[in-house]
mmCIF file of C-alpha atoms in Angstrom:
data_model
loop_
_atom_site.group_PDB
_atom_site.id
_atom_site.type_symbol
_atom_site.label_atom_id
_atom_site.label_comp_id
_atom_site.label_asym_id
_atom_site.label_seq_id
_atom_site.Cartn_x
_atom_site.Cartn_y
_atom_site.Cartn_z
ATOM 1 C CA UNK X 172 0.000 0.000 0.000
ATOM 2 C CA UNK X 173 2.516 2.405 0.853
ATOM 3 C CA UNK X 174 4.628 1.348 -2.534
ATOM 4 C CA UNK X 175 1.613 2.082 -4.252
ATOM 5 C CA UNK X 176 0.930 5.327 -2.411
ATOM 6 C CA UNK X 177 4.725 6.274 -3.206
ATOM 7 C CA UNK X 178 5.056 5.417 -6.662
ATOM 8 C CA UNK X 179 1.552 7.195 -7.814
ATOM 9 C CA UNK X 180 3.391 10.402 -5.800
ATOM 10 C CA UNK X 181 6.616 10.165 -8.053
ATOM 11 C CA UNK X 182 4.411 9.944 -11.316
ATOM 12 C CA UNK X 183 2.253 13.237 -10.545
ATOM 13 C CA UNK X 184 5.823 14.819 -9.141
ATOM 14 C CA UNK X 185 7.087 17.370 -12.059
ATOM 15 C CA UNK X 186 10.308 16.774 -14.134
ATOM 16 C CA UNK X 187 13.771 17.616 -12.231
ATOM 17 C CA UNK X 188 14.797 20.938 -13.676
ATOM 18 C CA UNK X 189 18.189 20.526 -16.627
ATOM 19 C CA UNK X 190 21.393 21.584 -15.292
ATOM 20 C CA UNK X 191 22.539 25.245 -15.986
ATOM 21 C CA UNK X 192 26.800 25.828 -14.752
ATOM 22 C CA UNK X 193 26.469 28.840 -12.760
ATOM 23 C CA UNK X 194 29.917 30.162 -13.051
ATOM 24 C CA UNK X 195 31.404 32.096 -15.015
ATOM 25 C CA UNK X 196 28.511 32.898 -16.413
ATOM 26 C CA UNK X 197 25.579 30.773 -16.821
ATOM 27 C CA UNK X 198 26.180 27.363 -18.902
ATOM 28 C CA UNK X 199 22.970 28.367 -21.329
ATOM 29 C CA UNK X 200 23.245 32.062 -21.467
ATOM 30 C CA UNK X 201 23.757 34.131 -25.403
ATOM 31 C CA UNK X 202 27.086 35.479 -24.738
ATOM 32 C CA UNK X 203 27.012 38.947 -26.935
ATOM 33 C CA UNK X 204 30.354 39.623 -27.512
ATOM 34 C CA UNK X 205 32.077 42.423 -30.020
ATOM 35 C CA UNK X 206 30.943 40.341 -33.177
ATOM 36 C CA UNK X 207 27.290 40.393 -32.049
ATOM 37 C CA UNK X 208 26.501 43.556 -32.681
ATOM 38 C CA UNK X 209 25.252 45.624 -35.341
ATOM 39 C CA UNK X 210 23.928 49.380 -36.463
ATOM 40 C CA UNK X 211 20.523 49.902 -36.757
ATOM 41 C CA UNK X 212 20.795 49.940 -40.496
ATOM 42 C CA UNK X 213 22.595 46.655 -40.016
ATOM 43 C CA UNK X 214 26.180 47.574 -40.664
ATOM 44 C CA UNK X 215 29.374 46.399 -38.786
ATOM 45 C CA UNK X 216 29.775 47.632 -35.390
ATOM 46 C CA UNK X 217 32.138 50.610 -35.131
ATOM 47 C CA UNK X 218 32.983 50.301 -31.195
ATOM 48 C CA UNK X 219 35.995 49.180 -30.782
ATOM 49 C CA UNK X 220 37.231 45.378 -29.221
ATOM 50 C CA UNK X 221 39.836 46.425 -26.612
ATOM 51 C CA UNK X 222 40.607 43.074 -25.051
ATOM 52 C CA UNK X 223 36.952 41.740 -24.753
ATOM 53 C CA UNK X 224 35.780 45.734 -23.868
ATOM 54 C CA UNK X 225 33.411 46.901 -26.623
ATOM 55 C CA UNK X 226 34.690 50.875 -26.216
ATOM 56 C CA UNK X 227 32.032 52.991 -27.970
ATOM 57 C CA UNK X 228 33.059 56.677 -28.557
ATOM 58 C CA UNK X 229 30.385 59.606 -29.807
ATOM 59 C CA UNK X 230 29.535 59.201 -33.467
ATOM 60 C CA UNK X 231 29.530 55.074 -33.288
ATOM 61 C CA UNK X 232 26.040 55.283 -33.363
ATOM 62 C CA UNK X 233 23.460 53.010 -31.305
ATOM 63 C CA UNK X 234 24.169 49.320 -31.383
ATOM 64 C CA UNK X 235 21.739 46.395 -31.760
ATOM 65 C CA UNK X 236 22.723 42.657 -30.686
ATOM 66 C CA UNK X 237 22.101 40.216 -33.592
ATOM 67 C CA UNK X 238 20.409 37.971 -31.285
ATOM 68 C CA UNK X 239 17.288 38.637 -30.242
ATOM 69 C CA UNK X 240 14.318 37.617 -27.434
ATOM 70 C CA UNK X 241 11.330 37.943 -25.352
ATOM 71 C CA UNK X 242 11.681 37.086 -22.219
ATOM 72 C CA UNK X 243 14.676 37.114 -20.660
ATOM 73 C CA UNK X 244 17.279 37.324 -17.432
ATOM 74 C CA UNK X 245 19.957 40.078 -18.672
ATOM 75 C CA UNK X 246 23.517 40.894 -17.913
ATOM 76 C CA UNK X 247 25.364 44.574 -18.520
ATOM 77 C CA UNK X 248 28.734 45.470 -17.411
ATOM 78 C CA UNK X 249 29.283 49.031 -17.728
ATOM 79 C CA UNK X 250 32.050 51.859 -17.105
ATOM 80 C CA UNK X 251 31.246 55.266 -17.431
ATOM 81 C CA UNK X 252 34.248 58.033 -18.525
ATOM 82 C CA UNK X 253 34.746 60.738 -15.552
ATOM 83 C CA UNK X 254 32.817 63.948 -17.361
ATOM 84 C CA UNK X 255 33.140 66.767 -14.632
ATOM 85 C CA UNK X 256 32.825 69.772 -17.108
ATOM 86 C CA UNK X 257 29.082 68.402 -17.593
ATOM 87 C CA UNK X 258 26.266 68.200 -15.541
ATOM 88 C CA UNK X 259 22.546 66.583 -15.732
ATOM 89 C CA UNK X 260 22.059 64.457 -18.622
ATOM 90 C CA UNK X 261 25.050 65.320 -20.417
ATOM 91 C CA UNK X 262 27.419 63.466 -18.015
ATOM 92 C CA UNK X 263 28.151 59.841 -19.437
ATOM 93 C CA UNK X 264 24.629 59.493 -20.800
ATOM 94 C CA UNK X 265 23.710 56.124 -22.676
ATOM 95 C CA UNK X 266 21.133 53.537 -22.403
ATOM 96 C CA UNK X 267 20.631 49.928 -21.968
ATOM 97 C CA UNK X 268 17.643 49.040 -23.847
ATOM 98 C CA UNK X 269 15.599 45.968 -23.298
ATOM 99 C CA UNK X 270 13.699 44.849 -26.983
ATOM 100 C CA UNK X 271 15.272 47.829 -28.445
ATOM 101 C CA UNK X 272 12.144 49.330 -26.828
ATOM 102 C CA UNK X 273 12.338 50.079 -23.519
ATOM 103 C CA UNK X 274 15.330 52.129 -21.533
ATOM 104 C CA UNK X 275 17.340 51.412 -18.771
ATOM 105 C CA UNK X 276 19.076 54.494 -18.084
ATOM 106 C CA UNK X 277 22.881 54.610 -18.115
ATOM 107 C CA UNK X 278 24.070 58.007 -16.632
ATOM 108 C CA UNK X 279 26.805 59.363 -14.092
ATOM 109 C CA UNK X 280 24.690 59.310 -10.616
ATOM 110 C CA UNK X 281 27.315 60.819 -8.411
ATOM 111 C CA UNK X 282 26.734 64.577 -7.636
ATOM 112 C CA UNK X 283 24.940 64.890 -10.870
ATOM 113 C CA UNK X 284 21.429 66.083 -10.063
ATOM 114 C CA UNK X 285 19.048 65.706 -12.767
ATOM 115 C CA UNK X 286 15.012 64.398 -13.049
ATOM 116 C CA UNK X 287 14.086 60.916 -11.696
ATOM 117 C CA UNK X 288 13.201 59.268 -14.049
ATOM 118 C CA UNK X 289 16.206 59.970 -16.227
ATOM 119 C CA UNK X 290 19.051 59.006 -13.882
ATOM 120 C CA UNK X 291 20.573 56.044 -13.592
ATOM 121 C CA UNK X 292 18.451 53.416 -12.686
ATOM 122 C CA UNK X 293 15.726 54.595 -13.627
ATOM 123 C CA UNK X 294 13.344 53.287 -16.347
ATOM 124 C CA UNK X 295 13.491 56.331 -18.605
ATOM 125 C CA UNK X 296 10.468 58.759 -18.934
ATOM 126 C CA UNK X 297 8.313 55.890 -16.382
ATOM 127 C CA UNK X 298 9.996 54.788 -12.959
ATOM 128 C CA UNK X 299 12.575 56.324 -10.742
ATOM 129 C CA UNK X 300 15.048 53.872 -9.525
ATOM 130 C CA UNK X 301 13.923 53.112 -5.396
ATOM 131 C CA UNK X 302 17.218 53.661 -4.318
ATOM 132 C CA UNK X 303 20.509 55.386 -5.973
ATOM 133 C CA UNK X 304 22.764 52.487 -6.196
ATOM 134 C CA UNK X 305 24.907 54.048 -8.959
ATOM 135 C CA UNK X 306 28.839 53.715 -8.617
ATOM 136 C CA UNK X 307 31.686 56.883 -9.147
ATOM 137 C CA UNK X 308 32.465 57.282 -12.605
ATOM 138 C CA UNK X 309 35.689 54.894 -13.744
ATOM 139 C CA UNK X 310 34.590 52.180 -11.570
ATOM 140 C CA UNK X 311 32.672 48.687 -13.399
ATOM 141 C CA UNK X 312 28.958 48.908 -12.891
ATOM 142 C CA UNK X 313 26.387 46.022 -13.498
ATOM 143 C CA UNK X 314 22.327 45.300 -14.350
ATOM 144 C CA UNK X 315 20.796 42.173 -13.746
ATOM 145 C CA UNK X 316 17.456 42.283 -15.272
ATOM 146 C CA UNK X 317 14.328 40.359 -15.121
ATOM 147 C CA UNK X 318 12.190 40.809 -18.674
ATOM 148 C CA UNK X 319 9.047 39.455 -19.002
ATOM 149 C CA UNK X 320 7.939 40.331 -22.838
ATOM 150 C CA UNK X 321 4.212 41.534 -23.377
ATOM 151 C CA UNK X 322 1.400 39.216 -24.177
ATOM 152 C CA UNK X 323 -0.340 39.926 -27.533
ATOM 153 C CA UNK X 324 -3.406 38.584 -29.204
ATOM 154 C CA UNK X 325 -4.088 37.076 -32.356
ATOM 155 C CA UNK X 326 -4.001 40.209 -33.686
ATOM 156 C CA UNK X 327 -0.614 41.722 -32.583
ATOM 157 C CA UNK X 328 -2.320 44.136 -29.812
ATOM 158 C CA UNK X 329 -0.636 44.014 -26.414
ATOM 159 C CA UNK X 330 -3.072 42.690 -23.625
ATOM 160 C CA UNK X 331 -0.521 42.887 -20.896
ATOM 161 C CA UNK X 332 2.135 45.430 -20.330
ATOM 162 C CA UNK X 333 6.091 44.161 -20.349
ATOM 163 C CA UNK X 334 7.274 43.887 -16.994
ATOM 164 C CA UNK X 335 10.907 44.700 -16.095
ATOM 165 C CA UNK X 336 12.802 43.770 -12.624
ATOM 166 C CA UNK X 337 16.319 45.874 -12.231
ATOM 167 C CA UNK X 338 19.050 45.286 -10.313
ATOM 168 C CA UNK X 339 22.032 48.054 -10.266
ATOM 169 C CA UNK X 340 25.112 47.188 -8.735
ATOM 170 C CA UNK X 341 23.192 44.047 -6.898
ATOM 171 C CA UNK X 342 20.551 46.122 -5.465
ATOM 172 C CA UNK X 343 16.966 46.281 -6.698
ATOM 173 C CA UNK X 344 16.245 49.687 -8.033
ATOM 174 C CA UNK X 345 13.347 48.875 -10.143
ATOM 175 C CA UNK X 346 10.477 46.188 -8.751
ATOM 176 C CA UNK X 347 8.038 44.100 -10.934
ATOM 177 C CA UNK X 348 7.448 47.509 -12.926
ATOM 178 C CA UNK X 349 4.846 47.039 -16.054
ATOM 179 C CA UNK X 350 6.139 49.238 -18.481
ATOM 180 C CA UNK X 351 3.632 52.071 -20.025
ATOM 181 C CA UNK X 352 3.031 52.769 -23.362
ATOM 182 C CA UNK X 353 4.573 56.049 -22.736
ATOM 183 C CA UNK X 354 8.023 54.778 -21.737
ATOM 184 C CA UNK X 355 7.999 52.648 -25.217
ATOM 185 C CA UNK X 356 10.735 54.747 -27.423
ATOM 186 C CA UNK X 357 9.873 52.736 -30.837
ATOM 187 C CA UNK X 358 6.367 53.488 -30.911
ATOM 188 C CA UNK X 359 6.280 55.919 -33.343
ATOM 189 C CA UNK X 360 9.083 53.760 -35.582
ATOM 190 C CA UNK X 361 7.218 51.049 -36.152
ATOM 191 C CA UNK X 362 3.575 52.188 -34.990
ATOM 192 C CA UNK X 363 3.727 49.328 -32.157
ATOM 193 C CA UNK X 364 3.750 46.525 -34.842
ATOM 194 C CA UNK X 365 7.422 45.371 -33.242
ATOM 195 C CA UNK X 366 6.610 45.554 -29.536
ATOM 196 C CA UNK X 367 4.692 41.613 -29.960
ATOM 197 C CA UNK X 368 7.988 40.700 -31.684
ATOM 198 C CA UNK X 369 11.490 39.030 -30.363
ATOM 199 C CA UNK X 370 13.785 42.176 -29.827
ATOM 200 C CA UNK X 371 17.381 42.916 -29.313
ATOM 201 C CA UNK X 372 19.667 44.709 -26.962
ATOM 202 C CA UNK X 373 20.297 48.461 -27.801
ATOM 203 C CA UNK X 374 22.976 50.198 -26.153
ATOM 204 C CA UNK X 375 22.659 54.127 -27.060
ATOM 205 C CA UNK X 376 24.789 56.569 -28.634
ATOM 206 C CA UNK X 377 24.032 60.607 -27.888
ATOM 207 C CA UNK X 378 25.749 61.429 -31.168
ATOM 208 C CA UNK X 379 22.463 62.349 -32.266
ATOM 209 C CA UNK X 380 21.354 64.745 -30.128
ATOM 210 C CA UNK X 381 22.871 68.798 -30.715
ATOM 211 C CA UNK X 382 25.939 69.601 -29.412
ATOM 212 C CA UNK X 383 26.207 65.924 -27.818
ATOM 213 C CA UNK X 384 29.761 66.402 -25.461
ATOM 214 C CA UNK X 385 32.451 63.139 -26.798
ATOM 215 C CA UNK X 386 31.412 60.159 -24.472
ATOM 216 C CA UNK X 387 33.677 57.058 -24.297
ATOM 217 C CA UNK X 388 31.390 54.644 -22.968
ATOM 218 C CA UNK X 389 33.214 50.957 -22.179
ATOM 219 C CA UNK X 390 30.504 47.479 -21.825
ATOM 220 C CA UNK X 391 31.812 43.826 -21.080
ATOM 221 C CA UNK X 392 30.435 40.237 -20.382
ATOM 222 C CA UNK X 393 27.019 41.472 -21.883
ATOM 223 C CA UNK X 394 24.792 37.459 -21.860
ATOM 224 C CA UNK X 395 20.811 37.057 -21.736
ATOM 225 C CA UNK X 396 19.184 34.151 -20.791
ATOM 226 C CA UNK X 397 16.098 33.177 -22.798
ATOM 227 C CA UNK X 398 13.411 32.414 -20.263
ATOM 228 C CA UNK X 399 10.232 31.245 -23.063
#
């Protein structure tokens, strides 16, 4: 009886989970190296490889990884130039963009005072960051992200928001946040027809923007996860 008791527990138990290597990097994870990466028209990459550092300087123009998702768990390692002759959001300003869509801001938070929801940490033009976590300028910084892509109908329309979980520097700045319409930068690209779509990683270039000051932004050991 109690055989029979155990073994109809065992068949109703769910699959043991595969095996993922933790270190140095999870076994499974997209590793986007130099190679991965692309302009938005598609051309080469013009950062530079410096030893496994992708260093992208004003006028490289935004970069989009080749590979592309929905949801996902997301790794950035970034160092931001010292830039004490600017202030607010001309001080080491990129952006670490989830589908190509979506912004996690990449700014200098240390004595630079600017809005809330455009300093780092923050998911730009929606949710300050709960905490500034940000690092001084020169030293490596790091997101961990949690992406959860929006659900869409049969017909392409969203029927539930993306949702993004942040980590800067190991702390959690941004908490189950579903991300608004509003705070979707390729809406008006693409008329929403994308945002039900896999999507890439954009890291941004202010070369575009007037009188942009020269940025030298460095990124390593850049990996997603898949989580579909």
């Amino acid at each position: 009886m109690l055989i029979a008791a155990f073994a109809a527990i065992v068949a109703q138990d769910p699959p043991m989970p595969r095996a993922v290597n933790p270190a140095p990097r999870p076994s499974d994870a997209v590793v986007l190296d130099h190679s991965r990466w692309r302009t938005r028209d598609g051309g080469p990459n013009k950062c530079k490889d410096e030893s496994g550092v992708m260093v992208c300087a004003t006028g490289a123009g935004d970069i989009f990884s080749v590979d592309k998702f929905r949801s996902a768990q997301l790794h950035l390692e970034f160092n931001l130039p010292p830039m004490p002759d600017q202030k607010g959001q001309r001080r080491a300003n990129s952006g670490f963009y989830l589908h190509g869509r979506y912004e996690l801001q990449i700014l200098d938070g240390i004595d630079n005072p600017t809005y809330a929801n455009g300093t780092i940490g923050a998911l730009y033009n929606q949710a300050p960051p709960l905490v500034s976590a940000a690092k001084p300028a020169g030293e490596w910084q790091t997101y961990d992200v949690i992406f959860h892509a929006p659900k869409c109908d049969a017909n392409g329309a969203i029927v539930e928001r993306p949702v993004v979980t942040a980590l800067l520097n190991g702390v959690l700045v941004q908490d189950r946040v579903a991300i608004s319409e509003a705070a979707d930068q390729e809406r008006r690209r693409d008329q929403g027809k994308g945002a039900c779509e896999p999507g890439p990683i954009k890291l941004q270039d202010h070369s575009g923007f007037p009188n942009a000051p020269h940025t030298v932004m460095k990124f390593r050991n850049i990996w997603f996860r898949p989580l579909d």
